[in-house]
Amino acid sequence: MSHLESALHNIIAQATQDYKDIATNDPVVQSSDDNTARGEHLDRILRAQQMEKKELWDKLYNLENSRIQDQANSVFISKSDAVTTTARKQLQALMYEHREINNLVASEMANLDIMEQPSDDILEIEFREDLDKQIKQYASLNQFVKKQLDDLTNTLREEKKVLSECEDVYTALKEKERELAQESYVQAYPEQLRREQIEWDSQYKQDTHDLIDFLDEFYPPHPVDNAGAMGDQCELKQLLEDLMNQAVGYPDNPYIKLVPGTYWSPYIQTLVKGGVVKYHPTDSSFIRVNDFTH
């Protein structure tokens, strides 16, 4: 055993003896209740704790002796006594590789510093060539896209023309279909159509006479506005006749103008409230027969 190990062993032994002296000579603690020593139960607890402390300290002492004997805590070991392990060999190999790599990196960095840099003129020429190449590529792409757009525009124009022609043909065919259907109906039922036409004409004349009689009875001629009892007369049937003639003769402009001094206002209001006629959207001096076909 070396001198250092002997010194450590003596220190541990002295500390063990001091602890034993302190543990076995604990002072007697007086109770705060009656100023007497603690009870037997507390003494038993203290004795058990002292025994447990002694056992733990003995285990610590034995463990330390074992470590000393195995030289687990040795610090100073001569090189002649050291045994090179596999891990140490690997560490030495890695350290050698690391040193060599650092040397190579330093050598390459030194070579990099002395390399000649290209002149600015060469860099500018290369940049201009690359830029010119990109411009040519973009110009070619632009021409290609423009050609595609022109082709699509022409195709769309032709398709619109074809669509318009198809619509015209469709309209003509529908009109021809209606004409053929009418001719076929007339050819198939000529006598029936003549009878129906006669009946409709007779019914129209009868309805017209009935309407005139109704207007003469309930809406007789009346003096126009502000004309007095002996002024011009306003006939409701004549007004309706003018409106219907205008609507049939001029379907694009079915309105007639209400000239002051030629009509009686209550008759106009009666026709408007009855839904027979209506005013012009922007000029109330014009009226027309309401379009009952829609």
mmCIF file of C-alpha atoms in Angstrom:
data_model
loop_
_atom_site.group_PDB
_atom_site.id
_atom_site.type_symbol
_atom_site.label_atom_id
_atom_site.label_comp_id
_atom_site.label_asym_id
_atom_site.label_seq_id
_atom_site.Cartn_x
_atom_site.Cartn_y
_atom_site.Cartn_z
ATOM 1 C CA MET A 1 0.000 0.000 0.000
ATOM 2 C CA SER A 2 1.389 3.413 -0.978
ATOM 3 C CA HIS A 3 1.873 6.384 1.310
ATOM 4 C CA LEU A 4 -1.206 8.172 -0.142
ATOM 5 C CA GLU A 5 -3.444 5.170 0.442
ATOM 6 C CA SER A 6 -2.227 4.881 4.069
ATOM 7 C CA ALA A 7 -3.020 8.550 4.695
ATOM 8 C CA LEU A 8 -6.548 8.178 3.279
ATOM 9 C CA HIS A 9 -7.135 5.070 5.389
ATOM 10 C CA ASN A 10 -6.025 6.886 8.590
ATOM 11 C CA ILE A 11 -8.302 9.888 7.819
ATOM 12 C CA ILE A 12 -11.331 7.620 7.318
ATOM 13 C CA ALA A 13 -10.566 5.671 10.495
ATOM 14 C CA GLN A 14 -10.220 8.895 12.555
ATOM 15 C CA ALA A 15 -13.527 10.226 11.160
ATOM 16 C CA THR A 16 -15.234 6.937 12.012
ATOM 17 C CA GLN A 17 -13.997 7.057 15.585
ATOM 18 C CA ASP A 18 -15.078 10.719 16.017
ATOM 19 C CA TYR A 19 -18.540 9.913 14.723
ATOM 20 C CA LYS A 20 -18.862 6.962 17.120
ATOM 21 C CA ASP A 21 -17.891 9.176 20.075
ATOM 22 C CA ILE A 22 -20.412 11.847 19.144
ATOM 23 C CA ALA A 23 -23.187 9.316 18.431
ATOM 24 C CA THR A 24 -22.724 7.471 21.743
ATOM 25 C CA ASN A 25 -22.555 10.613 23.883
ATOM 26 C CA ASP A 26 -25.755 12.417 22.753
ATOM 27 C CA PRO A 27 -26.905 14.882 25.466
ATOM 28 C CA VAL A 28 -30.079 14.112 27.382
ATOM 29 C CA VAL A 29 -32.844 16.422 26.226
ATOM 30 C CA GLN A 30 -35.231 17.616 28.936
ATOM 31 C CA SER A 31 -38.951 17.609 28.275
ATOM 32 C CA SER A 32 -40.637 21.028 28.105
ATOM 33 C CA ASP A 33 -43.656 19.659 29.972
ATOM 34 C CA ASP A 34 -42.196 18.620 33.344
ATOM 35 C CA ASN A 35 -38.405 19.311 32.952
ATOM 36 C CA THR A 36 -37.668 15.559 33.055
ATOM 37 C CA ALA A 37 -35.793 13.286 30.660
ATOM 38 C CA ARG A 38 -37.672 12.137 27.521
ATOM 39 C CA GLY A 39 -39.859 9.070 27.811
ATOM 40 C CA GLU A 40 -38.807 5.495 27.143
ATOM 41 C CA HIS A 41 -40.532 5.496 23.716
ATOM 42 C CA LEU A 42 -38.391 8.393 22.471
ATOM 43 C CA ASP A 43 -35.272 6.696 23.870
ATOM 44 C CA ARG A 44 -36.027 3.546 21.927
ATOM 45 C CA ILE A 45 -36.401 5.622 18.748
ATOM 46 C CA LEU A 46 -33.051 7.328 19.367
ATOM 47 C CA ARG A 47 -31.312 4.013 19.988
ATOM 48 C CA ALA A 48 -32.732 2.572 16.756
ATOM 49 C CA GLN A 49 -31.505 5.605 14.820
ATOM 50 C CA GLN A 50 -28.014 5.246 16.349
ATOM 51 C CA MET A 51 -27.861 1.596 15.313
ATOM 52 C CA GLU A 52 -29.001 2.464 11.758
ATOM 53 C CA LYS A 53 -26.371 5.205 11.543
ATOM 54 C CA LYS A 54 -23.679 2.757 12.689
ATOM 55 C CA GLU A 55 -24.693 0.193 10.047
ATOM 56 C CA LEU A 56 -24.670 2.798 7.287
ATOM 57 C CA TRP A 57 -21.279 4.095 8.340
ATOM 58 C CA ASP A 58 -19.831 0.570 8.426
ATOM 59 C CA LYS A 59 -21.102 -0.021 4.898
ATOM 60 C CA LEU A 60 -19.454 3.220 3.766
ATOM 61 C CA TYR A 61 -16.171 2.200 5.409
ATOM 62 C CA ASN A 62 -16.194 -1.239 3.788
ATOM 63 C CA LEU A 63 -17.006 0.245 0.388
ATOM 64 C CA GLU A 64 -14.135 2.698 0.640
ATOM 65 C CA ASN A 65 -11.712 -0.071 1.590
ATOM 66 C CA SER A 66 -12.830 -2.082 -1.416
ATOM 67 C CA ARG A 67 -12.270 0.881 -3.759
ATOM 68 C CA ILE A 68 -8.823 1.465 -2.302
ATOM 69 C CA GLN A 69 -7.879 -2.185 -2.738
ATOM 70 C CA ASP A 70 -9.132 -2.199 -6.361
ATOM 71 C CA GLN A 71 -7.293 1.100 -7.082
ATOM 72 C CA ALA A 72 -10.572 2.503 -8.482
ATOM 73 C CA ASN A 73 -9.855 5.923 -7.002
ATOM 74 C CA SER A 74 -6.142 6.002 -7.944
ATOM 75 C CA VAL A 75 -5.021 9.299 -9.372
ATOM 76 C CA PHE A 76 -1.278 9.027 -9.772
ATOM 77 C CA ILE A 77 -0.313 5.982 -11.857
ATOM 78 C CA SER A 78 3.045 5.596 -13.545
ATOM 79 C CA LYS A 79 3.194 5.131 -17.338
ATOM 80 C CA SER A 80 4.986 1.847 -16.900
ATOM 81 C CA ASP A 81 2.017 0.436 -14.905
ATOM 82 C CA ALA A 82 -0.693 1.755 -17.264
ATOM 83 C CA VAL A 83 -2.384 -0.731 -19.533
ATOM 84 C CA THR A 84 -3.468 0.501 -22.982
ATOM 85 C CA THR A 85 -7.105 -0.463 -23.507
ATOM 86 C CA THR A 86 -9.013 -0.810 -26.784
ATOM 87 C CA ALA A 87 -10.841 2.472 -26.149
ATOM 88 C CA ARG A 88 -7.539 4.305 -25.645
ATOM 89 C CA LYS A 89 -6.198 2.875 -28.877
ATOM 90 C CA GLN A 90 -9.310 4.040 -30.743
ATOM 91 C CA LEU A 91 -9.013 7.474 -29.161
ATOM 92 C CA GLN A 92 -5.385 7.758 -30.236
ATOM 93 C CA ALA A 93 -6.303 6.727 -33.791
ATOM 94 C CA LEU A 94 -9.071 9.308 -33.957
ATOM 95 C CA MET A 95 -6.796 12.012 -32.604
ATOM 96 C CA TYR A 96 -4.221 11.152 -35.269
ATOM 97 C CA GLU A 97 -6.836 11.283 -38.039
ATOM 98 C CA HIS A 98 -8.158 14.587 -36.717
ATOM 99 C CA ARG A 99 -4.662 16.075 -36.741
ATOM 100 C CA GLU A 100 -4.037 14.893 -40.314
ATOM 101 C CA ILE A 101 -7.371 16.283 -41.508
ATOM 102 C CA ASN A 102 -6.578 19.660 -39.951
ATOM 103 C CA ASN A 103 -3.225 19.663 -41.709
ATOM 104 C CA LEU A 104 -4.861 18.915 -45.078
ATOM 105 C CA VAL A 105 -7.489 21.642 -44.580
ATOM 106 C CA ALA A 106 -4.800 24.177 -43.683
ATOM 107 C CA SER A 107 -2.826 23.187 -46.784
ATOM 108 C CA GLU A 108 -5.822 23.562 -49.080
ATOM 109 C CA MET A 109 -6.720 26.942 -47.557
ATOM 110 C CA ALA A 110 -3.182 28.140 -48.197
ATOM 111 C CA ASN A 111 -3.429 26.998 -51.832
ATOM 112 C CA LEU A 112 -6.788 28.741 -52.162
ATOM 113 C CA ASP A 113 -5.321 32.054 -51.057
ATOM 114 C CA ILE A 114 -2.714 32.007 -53.819
ATOM 115 C CA MET A 115 -5.133 31.066 -56.659
ATOM 116 C CA GLU A 116 -5.516 33.747 -59.313
ATOM 117 C CA GLN A 117 -8.897 35.436 -59.502
ATOM 118 C CA PRO A 118 -10.394 36.105 -62.971
ATOM 119 C CA SER A 119 -10.343 39.712 -64.083
ATOM 120 C CA ASP A 120 -13.450 41.891 -64.049
ATOM 121 C CA ASP A 121 -13.428 42.100 -67.855
ATOM 122 C CA ILE A 122 -13.816 38.339 -68.181
ATOM 123 C CA LEU A 123 -16.630 38.301 -65.626
ATOM 124 C CA GLU A 124 -18.401 41.128 -67.444
ATOM 125 C CA ILE A 125 -18.102 39.322 -70.789
ATOM 126 C CA GLU A 126 -19.503 36.134 -69.297
ATOM 127 C CA PHE A 127 -22.371 38.072 -67.701
ATOM 128 C CA ARG A 128 -23.187 39.828 -70.994
ATOM 129 C CA GLU A 129 -23.178 36.527 -72.883
ATOM 130 C CA ASP A 130 -25.495 34.942 -70.335
ATOM 131 C CA LEU A 131 -27.799 37.969 -70.396
ATOM 132 C CA ASP A 132 -27.921 37.997 -74.208
ATOM 133 C CA LYS A 133 -28.751 34.297 -74.204
ATOM 134 C CA GLN A 134 -31.638 34.838 -71.789
ATOM 135 C CA ILE A 135 -32.962 37.777 -73.852
ATOM 136 C CA LYS A 136 -32.978 35.620 -76.993
ATOM 137 C CA GLN A 137 -34.811 32.861 -75.146
ATOM 138 C CA TYR A 138 -37.466 35.301 -73.862
ATOM 139 C CA ALA A 139 -37.881 36.819 -77.351
ATOM 140 C CA SER A 140 -38.374 33.374 -78.861
ATOM 141 C CA LEU A 141 -40.883 32.483 -76.164
ATOM 142 C CA ASN A 142 -42.730 35.773 -76.725
ATOM 143 C CA GLN A 143 -43.040 35.093 -80.450
ATOM 144 C CA PHE A 144 -44.315 31.588 -79.777
ATOM 145 C CA VAL A 145 -46.960 32.844 -77.318
ATOM 146 C CA LYS A 146 -48.005 35.613 -79.729
ATOM 147 C CA LYS A 147 -48.432 33.081 -82.543
ATOM 148 C CA GLN A 148 -50.523 30.857 -80.298
ATOM 149 C CA LEU A 149 -52.681 33.840 -79.310
ATOM 150 C CA ASP A 150 -53.206 34.845 -82.954
ATOM 151 C CA ASP A 151 -54.188 31.298 -83.853
ATOM 152 C CA LEU A 152 -56.678 31.156 -80.983
ATOM 153 C CA THR A 153 -58.113 34.556 -81.965
ATOM 154 C CA ASN A 154 -58.633 33.437 -85.563
ATOM 155 C CA THR A 155 -60.196 30.195 -84.424
ATOM 156 C CA LEU A 156 -62.559 32.058 -82.094
ATOM 157 C CA ARG A 157 -63.529 34.489 -84.880
ATOM 158 C CA GLU A 158 -64.285 31.603 -87.238
ATOM 159 C CA GLU A 159 -66.298 29.795 -84.576
ATOM 160 C CA LYS A 160 -68.348 32.940 -83.914
ATOM 161 C CA LYS A 161 -69.020 33.270 -87.652
ATOM 162 C CA VAL A 162 -70.080 29.635 -87.861
ATOM 163 C CA LEU A 163 -72.292 30.069 -84.799
ATOM 164 C CA SER A 164 -73.979 33.127 -86.329
ATOM 165 C CA GLU A 165 -74.597 31.246 -89.577
ATOM 166 C CA CYS A 166 -76.000 28.298 -87.629
ATOM 167 C CA GLU A 167 -78.357 30.612 -85.747
ATOM 168 C CA ASP A 168 -79.553 32.164 -89.018
ATOM 169 C CA VAL A 169 -80.115 28.733 -90.526
ATOM 170 C CA TYR A 170 -81.946 27.616 -87.388
ATOM 171 C CA THR A 171 -84.218 30.679 -87.477
ATOM 172 C CA ALA A 172 -84.951 30.167 -91.179
ATOM 173 C CA LEU A 173 -85.700 26.501 -90.622
ATOM 174 C CA LYS A 174 -88.060 27.270 -87.729
ATOM 175 C CA GLU A 175 -89.872 29.861 -89.855
ATOM 176 C CA LYS A 176 -90.116 27.430 -92.761
ATOM 177 C CA GLU A 177 -91.389 24.785 -90.379
ATOM 178 C CA ARG A 178 -94.171 27.092 -89.210
ATOM 179 C CA GLU A 179 -95.063 27.959 -92.817
ATOM 180 C CA LEU A 180 -95.153 24.319 -93.825
ATOM 181 C CA ALA A 181 -97.232 23.449 -90.809
ATOM 182 C CA GLN A 182 -99.694 26.248 -91.662
ATOM 183 C CA GLU A 183 -99.854 25.185 -95.311
ATOM 184 C CA SER A 184 -100.320 21.584 -94.339
ATOM 185 C CA TYR A 185 -103.110 22.547 -91.955
ATOM 186 C CA VAL A 186 -104.794 24.706 -94.618
ATOM 187 C CA GLN A 187 -104.507 21.966 -97.238
ATOM 188 C CA ALA A 188 -105.803 19.348 -94.863
ATOM 189 C CA TYR A 189 -108.763 21.360 -93.539
ATOM 190 C CA PRO A 190 -109.714 23.993 -96.188
ATOM 191 C CA GLU A 191 -113.461 23.835 -95.654
ATOM 192 C CA GLN A 192 -113.141 23.868 -91.872
ATOM 193 C CA LEU A 193 -110.874 26.899 -92.008
ATOM 194 C CA ARG A 194 -113.313 28.814 -94.182
ATOM 195 C CA ARG A 195 -116.127 28.032 -91.794
ATOM 196 C CA GLU A 196 -113.994 29.096 -88.819
ATOM 197 C CA GLN A 197 -113.060 32.332 -90.622
ATOM 198 C CA ILE A 198 -116.696 33.106 -91.297
ATOM 199 C CA GLU A 199 -117.589 32.412 -87.682
ATOM 200 C CA TRP A 200 -114.767 34.620 -86.408
ATOM 201 C CA ASP A 201 -115.785 37.472 -88.726
ATOM 202 C CA SER A 202 -119.370 37.201 -87.610
ATOM 203 C CA GLN A 203 -118.356 37.110 -83.948
ATOM 204 C CA TYR A 204 -116.074 40.123 -84.441
ATOM 205 C CA LYS A 205 -118.859 42.175 -86.041
ATOM 206 C CA GLN A 206 -121.249 41.214 -83.298
ATOM 207 C CA ASP A 207 -118.806 42.127 -80.549
ATOM 208 C CA THR A 208 -118.086 45.438 -82.274
ATOM 209 C CA HIS A 209 -121.792 46.351 -82.474
ATOM 210 C CA ASP A 210 -122.306 45.328 -78.856
ATOM 211 C CA LEU A 211 -119.349 47.482 -77.758
ATOM 212 C CA ILE A 212 -120.662 50.493 -79.719
ATOM 213 C CA ASP A 213 -124.139 50.099 -78.212
ATOM 214 C CA PHE A 214 -122.619 49.789 -74.732
ATOM 215 C CA LEU A 215 -120.537 52.933 -75.177
ATOM 216 C CA ASP A 216 -123.460 54.922 -76.633
ATOM 217 C CA GLU A 217 -125.633 53.965 -73.684
ATOM 218 C CA PHE A 218 -123.226 54.335 -70.768
ATOM 219 C CA TYR A 219 -120.525 56.661 -72.201
ATOM 220 C CA PRO A 220 -122.363 59.116 -74.479
ATOM 221 C CA PRO A 221 -120.576 62.030 -76.167
ATOM 222 C CA HIS A 222 -119.461 64.692 -73.710
ATOM 223 C CA PRO A 223 -118.105 68.217 -74.195
ATOM 224 C CA VAL A 224 -114.333 68.391 -74.122
ATOM 225 C CA ASP A 225 -112.448 69.990 -71.256
ATOM 226 C CA ASN A 226 -113.209 73.715 -70.704
ATOM 227 C CA ALA A 227 -115.473 73.823 -73.782
ATOM 228 C CA GLY A 228 -118.811 74.461 -72.069
ATOM 229 C CA ALA A 229 -122.154 72.867 -72.872
ATOM 230 C CA MET A 230 -122.110 73.943 -76.528
ATOM 231 C CA GLY A 231 -118.461 73.105 -77.250
ATOM 232 C CA ASP A 232 -116.900 70.244 -79.168
ATOM 233 C CA GLN A 233 -117.924 66.723 -78.167
ATOM 234 C CA CYS A 234 -115.628 63.903 -77.034
ATOM 235 C CA GLU A 235 -116.828 60.418 -78.018
ATOM 236 C CA LEU A 236 -115.282 57.528 -76.131
ATOM 237 C CA LYS A 237 -115.896 55.105 -79.011
ATOM 238 C CA GLN A 238 -114.123 57.428 -81.442
ATOM 239 C CA LEU A 239 -111.168 57.689 -79.055
ATOM 240 C CA LEU A 240 -110.934 53.881 -78.792
ATOM 241 C CA GLU A 241 -111.149 53.565 -82.573
ATOM 242 C CA ASP A 242 -108.256 55.987 -83.040
ATOM 243 C CA LEU A 243 -106.161 54.110 -80.476
ATOM 244 C CA MET A 244 -106.779 50.696 -82.109
ATOM 245 C CA ASN A 245 -106.097 52.023 -85.619
ATOM 246 C CA GLN A 246 -102.800 53.514 -84.383
ATOM 247 C CA ALA A 247 -101.789 50.248 -82.696
ATOM 248 C CA VAL A 248 -102.605 48.152 -85.800
ATOM 249 C CA GLY A 249 -101.286 50.545 -88.419
ATOM 250 C CA TYR A 250 -98.147 51.644 -86.560
ATOM 251 C CA PRO A 251 -97.106 48.888 -84.137
ATOM 252 C CA ASP A 252 -93.676 50.525 -83.638
ATOM 253 C CA ASN A 253 -95.329 53.775 -82.482
ATOM 254 C CA PRO A 254 -98.813 52.972 -81.088
ATOM 255 C CA TYR A 255 -99.139 56.239 -79.083
ATOM 256 C CA ILE A 256 -101.528 59.118 -79.928
ATOM 257 C CA LYS A 257 -101.148 62.628 -78.560
ATOM 258 C CA LEU A 258 -103.819 64.096 -76.244
ATOM 259 C CA VAL A 259 -104.269 67.511 -77.807
ATOM 260 C CA PRO A 260 -105.912 69.974 -75.378
ATOM 261 C CA GLY A 261 -109.490 70.824 -76.384
ATOM 262 C CA THR A 262 -110.079 67.457 -78.107
ATOM 263 C CA TYR A 263 -110.882 65.119 -75.173
ATOM 264 C CA TRP A 264 -112.655 64.912 -71.850
ATOM 265 C CA SER A 265 -110.327 63.990 -68.940
ATOM 266 C CA PRO A 266 -112.753 61.669 -67.030
ATOM 267 C CA TYR A 267 -112.985 59.383 -70.076
ATOM 268 C CA ILE A 268 -109.180 59.172 -70.242
ATOM 269 C CA GLN A 269 -108.929 58.372 -66.522
ATOM 270 C CA THR A 270 -111.647 55.719 -66.892
ATOM 271 C CA LEU A 271 -109.693 53.947 -69.629
ATOM 272 C CA VAL A 272 -106.428 54.165 -67.658
ATOM 273 C CA LYS A 273 -107.956 52.825 -64.410
ATOM 274 C CA GLY A 274 -109.643 50.035 -66.340
ATOM 275 C CA GLY A 275 -106.327 48.936 -67.797
ATOM 276 C CA VAL A 276 -107.474 49.566 -71.361
ATOM 277 C CA VAL A 277 -104.871 52.237 -72.140
ATOM 278 C CA LYS A 278 -101.670 53.463 -70.503
ATOM 279 C CA TYR A 279 -99.549 56.602 -70.577
ATOM 280 C CA HIS A 280 -96.195 56.984 -72.246
ATOM 281 C CA PRO A 281 -93.354 56.223 -69.751
ATOM 282 C CA THR A 282 -91.818 59.696 -70.123
ATOM 283 C CA ASP A 283 -94.610 61.918 -71.545
ATOM 284 C CA SER A 284 -98.121 61.841 -70.065
ATOM 285 C CA SER A 285 -99.576 63.653 -73.099
ATOM 286 C CA PHE A 286 -99.324 60.399 -75.091
ATOM 287 C CA ILE A 287 -101.464 57.266 -74.559
ATOM 288 C CA ARG A 288 -101.733 53.872 -76.221
ATOM 289 C CA VAL A 289 -103.895 50.760 -76.095
ATOM 290 C CA ASN A 290 -102.521 48.270 -73.614
ATOM 291 C CA ASP A 291 -100.812 45.283 -75.264
ATOM 292 C CA PHE A 292 -102.950 42.308 -74.214
ATOM 293 C CA THR A 293 -100.908 39.819 -76.223
ATOM 294 C CA HIS A 294 -98.213 39.555 -73.503
#
